[in-house]
Short mmCIF file of C-alpha atoms in Angstrom, two decimals:
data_model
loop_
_atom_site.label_atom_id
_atom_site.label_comp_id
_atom_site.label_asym_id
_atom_site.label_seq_id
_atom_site.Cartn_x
_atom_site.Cartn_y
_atom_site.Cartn_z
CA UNK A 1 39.54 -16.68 -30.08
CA UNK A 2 41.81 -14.15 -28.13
CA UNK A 3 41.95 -14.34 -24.45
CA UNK A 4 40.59 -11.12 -23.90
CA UNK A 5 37.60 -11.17 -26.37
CA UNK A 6 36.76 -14.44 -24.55
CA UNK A 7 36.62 -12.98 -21.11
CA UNK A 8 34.51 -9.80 -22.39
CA UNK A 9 31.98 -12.00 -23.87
CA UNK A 10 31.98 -14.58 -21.02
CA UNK A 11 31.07 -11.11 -18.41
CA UNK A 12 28.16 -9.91 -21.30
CA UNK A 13 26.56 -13.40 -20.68
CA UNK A 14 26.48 -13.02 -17.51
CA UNK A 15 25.73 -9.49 -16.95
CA UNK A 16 22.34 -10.73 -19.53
CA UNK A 17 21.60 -13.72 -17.33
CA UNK A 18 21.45 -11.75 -14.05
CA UNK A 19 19.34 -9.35 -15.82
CA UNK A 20 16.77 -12.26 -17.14
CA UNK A 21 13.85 -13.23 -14.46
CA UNK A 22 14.01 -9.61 -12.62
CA UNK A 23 10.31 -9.10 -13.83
CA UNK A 24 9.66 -11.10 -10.27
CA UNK A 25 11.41 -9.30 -8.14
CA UNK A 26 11.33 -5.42 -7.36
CA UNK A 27 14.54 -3.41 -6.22
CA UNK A 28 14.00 -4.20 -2.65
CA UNK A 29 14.49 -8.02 -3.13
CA UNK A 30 10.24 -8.73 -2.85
CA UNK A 31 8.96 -11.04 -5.11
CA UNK A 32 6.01 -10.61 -7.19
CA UNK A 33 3.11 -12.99 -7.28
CA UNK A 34 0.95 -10.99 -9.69
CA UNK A 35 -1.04 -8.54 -9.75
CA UNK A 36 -4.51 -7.18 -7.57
CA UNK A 37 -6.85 -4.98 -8.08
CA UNK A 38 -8.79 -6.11 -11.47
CA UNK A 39 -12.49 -7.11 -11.77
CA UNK A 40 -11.67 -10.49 -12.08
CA UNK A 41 -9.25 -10.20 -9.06
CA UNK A 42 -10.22 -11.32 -5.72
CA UNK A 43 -9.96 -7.43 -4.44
CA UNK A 44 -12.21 -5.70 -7.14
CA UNK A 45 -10.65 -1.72 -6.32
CA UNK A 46 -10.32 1.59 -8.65
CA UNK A 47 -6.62 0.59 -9.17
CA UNK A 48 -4.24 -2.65 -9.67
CA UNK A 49 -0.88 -2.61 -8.16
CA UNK A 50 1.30 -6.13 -7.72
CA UNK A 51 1.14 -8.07 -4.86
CA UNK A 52 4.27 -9.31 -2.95
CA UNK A 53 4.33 -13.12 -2.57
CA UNK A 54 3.09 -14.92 0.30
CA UNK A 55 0.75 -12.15 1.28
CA UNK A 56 -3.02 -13.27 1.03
CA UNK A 57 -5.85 -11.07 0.26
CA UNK A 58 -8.98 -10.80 1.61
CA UNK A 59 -11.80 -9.18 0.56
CA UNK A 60 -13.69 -6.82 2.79
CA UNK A 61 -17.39 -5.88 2.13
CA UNK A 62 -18.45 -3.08 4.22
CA UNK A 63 -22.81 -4.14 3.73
CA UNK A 64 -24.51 -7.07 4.33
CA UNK A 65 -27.04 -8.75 2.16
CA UNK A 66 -29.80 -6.06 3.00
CA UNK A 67 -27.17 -3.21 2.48
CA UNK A 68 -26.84 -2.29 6.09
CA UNK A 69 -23.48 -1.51 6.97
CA UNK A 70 -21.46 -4.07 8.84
CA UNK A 71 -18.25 -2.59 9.81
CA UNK A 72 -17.24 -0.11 12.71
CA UNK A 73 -15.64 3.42 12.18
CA UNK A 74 -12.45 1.76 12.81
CA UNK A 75 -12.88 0.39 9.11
CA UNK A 76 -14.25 3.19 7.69
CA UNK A 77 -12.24 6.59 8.52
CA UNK A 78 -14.16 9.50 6.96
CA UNK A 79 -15.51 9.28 3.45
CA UNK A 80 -13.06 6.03 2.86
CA UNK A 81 -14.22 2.27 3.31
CA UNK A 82 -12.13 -0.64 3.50
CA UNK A 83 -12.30 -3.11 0.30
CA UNK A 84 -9.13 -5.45 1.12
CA UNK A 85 -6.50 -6.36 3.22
CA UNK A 86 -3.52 -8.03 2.61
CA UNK A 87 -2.14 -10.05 5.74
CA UNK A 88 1.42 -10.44 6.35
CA UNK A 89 3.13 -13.60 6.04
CA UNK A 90 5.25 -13.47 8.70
CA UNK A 91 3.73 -11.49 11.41
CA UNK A 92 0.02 -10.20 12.38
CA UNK A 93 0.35 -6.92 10.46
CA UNK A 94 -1.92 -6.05 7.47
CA UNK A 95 -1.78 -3.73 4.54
CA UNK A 96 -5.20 -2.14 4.35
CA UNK A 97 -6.81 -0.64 0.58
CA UNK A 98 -9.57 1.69 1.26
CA UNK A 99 -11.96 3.63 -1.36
CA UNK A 100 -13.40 6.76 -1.51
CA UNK A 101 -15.70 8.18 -4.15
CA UNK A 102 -14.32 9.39 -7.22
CA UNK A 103 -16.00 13.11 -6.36
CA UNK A 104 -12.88 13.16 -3.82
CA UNK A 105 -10.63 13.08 -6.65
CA UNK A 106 -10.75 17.05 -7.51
CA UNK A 107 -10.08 17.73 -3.34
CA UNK A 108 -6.66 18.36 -2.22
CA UNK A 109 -4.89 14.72 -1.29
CA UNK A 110 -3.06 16.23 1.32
CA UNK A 111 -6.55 17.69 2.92
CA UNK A 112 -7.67 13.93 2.09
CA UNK A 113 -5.34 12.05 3.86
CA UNK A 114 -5.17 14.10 6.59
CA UNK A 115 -8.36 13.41 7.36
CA UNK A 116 -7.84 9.57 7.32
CA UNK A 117 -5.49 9.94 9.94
CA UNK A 118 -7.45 11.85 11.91
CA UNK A 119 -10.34 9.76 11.72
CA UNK A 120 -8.23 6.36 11.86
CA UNK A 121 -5.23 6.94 13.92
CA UNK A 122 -5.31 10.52 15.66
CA UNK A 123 -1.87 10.90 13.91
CA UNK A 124 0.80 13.29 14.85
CA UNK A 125 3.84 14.61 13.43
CA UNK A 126 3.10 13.99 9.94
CA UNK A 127 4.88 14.74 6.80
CA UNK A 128 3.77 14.52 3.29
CA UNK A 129 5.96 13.39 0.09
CA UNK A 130 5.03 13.27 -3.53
CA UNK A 131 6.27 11.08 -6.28
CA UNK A 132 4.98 8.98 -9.35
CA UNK A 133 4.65 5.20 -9.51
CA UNK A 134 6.30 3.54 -12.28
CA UNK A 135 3.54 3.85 -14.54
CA UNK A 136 3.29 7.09 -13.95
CA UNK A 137 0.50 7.54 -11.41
CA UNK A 138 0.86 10.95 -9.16
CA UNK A 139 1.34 9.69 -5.71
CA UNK A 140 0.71 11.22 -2.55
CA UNK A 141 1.97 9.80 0.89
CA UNK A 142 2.02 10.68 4.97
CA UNK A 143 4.37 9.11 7.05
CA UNK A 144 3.36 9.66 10.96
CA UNK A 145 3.02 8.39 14.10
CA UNK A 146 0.40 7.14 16.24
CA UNK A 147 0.13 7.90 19.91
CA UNK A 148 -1.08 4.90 21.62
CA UNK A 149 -1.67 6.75 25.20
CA UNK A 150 -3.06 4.07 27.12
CA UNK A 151 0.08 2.25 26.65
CA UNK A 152 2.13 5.07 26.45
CA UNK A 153 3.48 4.05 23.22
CA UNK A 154 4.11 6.21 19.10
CA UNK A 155 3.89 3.99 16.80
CA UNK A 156 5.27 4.55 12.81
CA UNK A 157 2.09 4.74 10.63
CA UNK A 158 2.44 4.87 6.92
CA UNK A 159 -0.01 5.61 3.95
CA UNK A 160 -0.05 6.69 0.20
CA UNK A 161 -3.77 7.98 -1.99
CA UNK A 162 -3.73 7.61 -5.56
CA UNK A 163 -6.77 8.76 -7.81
CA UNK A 164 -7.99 5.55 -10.06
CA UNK A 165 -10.87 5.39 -12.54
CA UNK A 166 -13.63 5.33 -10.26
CA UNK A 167 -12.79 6.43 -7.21
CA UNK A 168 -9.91 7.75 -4.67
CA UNK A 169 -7.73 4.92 -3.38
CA UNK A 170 -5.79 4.69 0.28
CA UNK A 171 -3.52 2.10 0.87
CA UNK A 172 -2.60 1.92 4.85
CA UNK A 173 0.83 0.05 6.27
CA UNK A 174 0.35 -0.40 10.55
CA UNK A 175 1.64 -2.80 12.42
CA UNK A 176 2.05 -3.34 16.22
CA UNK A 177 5.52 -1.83 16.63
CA UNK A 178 8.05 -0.07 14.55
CA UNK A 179 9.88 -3.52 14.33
CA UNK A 180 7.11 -4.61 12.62
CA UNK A 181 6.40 -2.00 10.43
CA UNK A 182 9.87 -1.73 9.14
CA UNK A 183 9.15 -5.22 8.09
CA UNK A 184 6.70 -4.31 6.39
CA UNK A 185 8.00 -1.42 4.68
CA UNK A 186 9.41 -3.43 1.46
CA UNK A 187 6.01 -4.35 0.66
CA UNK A 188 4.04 -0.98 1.07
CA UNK A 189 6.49 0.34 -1.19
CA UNK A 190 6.25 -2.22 -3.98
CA UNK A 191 2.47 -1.29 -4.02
CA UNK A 192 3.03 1.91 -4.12
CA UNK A 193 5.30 1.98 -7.15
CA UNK A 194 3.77 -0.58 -8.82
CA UNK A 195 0.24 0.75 -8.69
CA UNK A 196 -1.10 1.96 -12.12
CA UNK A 197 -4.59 3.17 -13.08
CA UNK A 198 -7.22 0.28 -15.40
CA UNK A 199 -6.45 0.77 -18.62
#
C-alpha cells in the first residue's frame, strides 16, 4: 500500500475513534449520567433533560401526608413549586426544577419568568434570550442579578422555562457567588439543551 493512502486511512481511523463514545459527553466537556425527569425517575417532572454526572437528585414534595403544604415561599415563587434539586458535586450550589400548571403554558414566558424572579430573587437587570434545545423544545431564559443588600453584594442568577406535557417547567442555577455560579454554568446549560418534552 502507498505511503500516502496509508497515512489518509490511518487519520480516518482516528478521526472515527475520537468521534465514538461522545454520546457521554456534551460540548462543554460534562459527562452524562442519564437522563431525569421520567415517571420512573427519581424526579417525576413535565419534562426529561440529562443529568450531568456526579450531581444527585433529590426529590422535593411541597405537601405532607394530609396535603398541607410544607415548604416556605422561598420554595415556591408565584404559581411555581419546587419538585427537585440537583446538588452540586463540588460546592454547596443547587440546580432547582420547579412546576407550574400547564394553564400557564398559553401566558407569555417572559411575563412568567419575570415573575419568578420577582417572587424568588427581587432580580434586577435582567435580559431575556430565546433558543431551542436539541430536540427542538422552544426555550426561554433570564440571566440577572440578585441584590443581596444586607451584604451589599449582586449576585449572577440564571434560569430557563420550557412548556412540557403537563405543566410549565423552571429550571433555576444560584449559587453563593459568581465564582460559583460560573461553575456551575456547564451544567445549567447541558439541561437546558438537552431537555425534550415525554414522548
Amino acid at each position: 500500500m502507498r505511503p500516502l493512502l496509508t497515512a489518509s486511512l490511518m487519520i480516518l481511523v482516528v478521526t472515527l475513534s475520537g468521534c465514538s463514545g461522545g454520546d457521554d459527553e456534551d460540548d462543554d466537556g460534562v459527562e452524562v449520567a442519564g437522563a431525569i425527569g421520567g415517571a420512573d425517575s427519581t424526579c417525576p417532572m413535565p419534562v426529561t433533560f440529562d443529568r450531568a454526572r456526579g450531581w444527585v437528585p433529590e426529590r422535593i414534595v411541597d405537601t405532607d401526608d394530609k396535603g398541607e403544604t410544607v415548604l416556605d415561599d422561598l420554595l415556591t415563587p408565584g404559581p411555581f413549586h419546587v419538585v427537585c434539586e440537583l446538588e452540586s458535586p463540588v460546592n454547596v450550589g443547587y440546580l432547582r426544577v420547579y412546576v407550574g400548571p400547564q394553564r400557564l403554558a398559553s401566558q407569555d414566558p417572559e411575563r412568567l419568568l419575570r415573575t419568578f424572579v420577582k417572587e424568588f430573587d427581587e432580580g434586577v437587570e435582567l435580559t431575556f434570550s430565546t433558543s431551542e434545545s436539541d430536540d427542538g423544545l422552544a426555550v426561554t431564559e433570564v440571566a440577572y442579578v440578585e441584590v443581596r443588600e444586607v451584604l451589599e453584594e449582586r449576585v449572577k442568577r440564571r434560569a430557563f422555562l420550557v412548556v412540557g406535557k403537563d405543566g410549565v417547567v423552571v429550571v433555576h442555577v444560584g449559587g453563593l457567588d459568581d465564582e460559583e455560579h460560573a461553575g456551575m454554568l456547564p451544567t445549567f446549560e447541558l439541561t437546558r439543551d438537552s431537555v425534550r418534552a415525554h414522548s
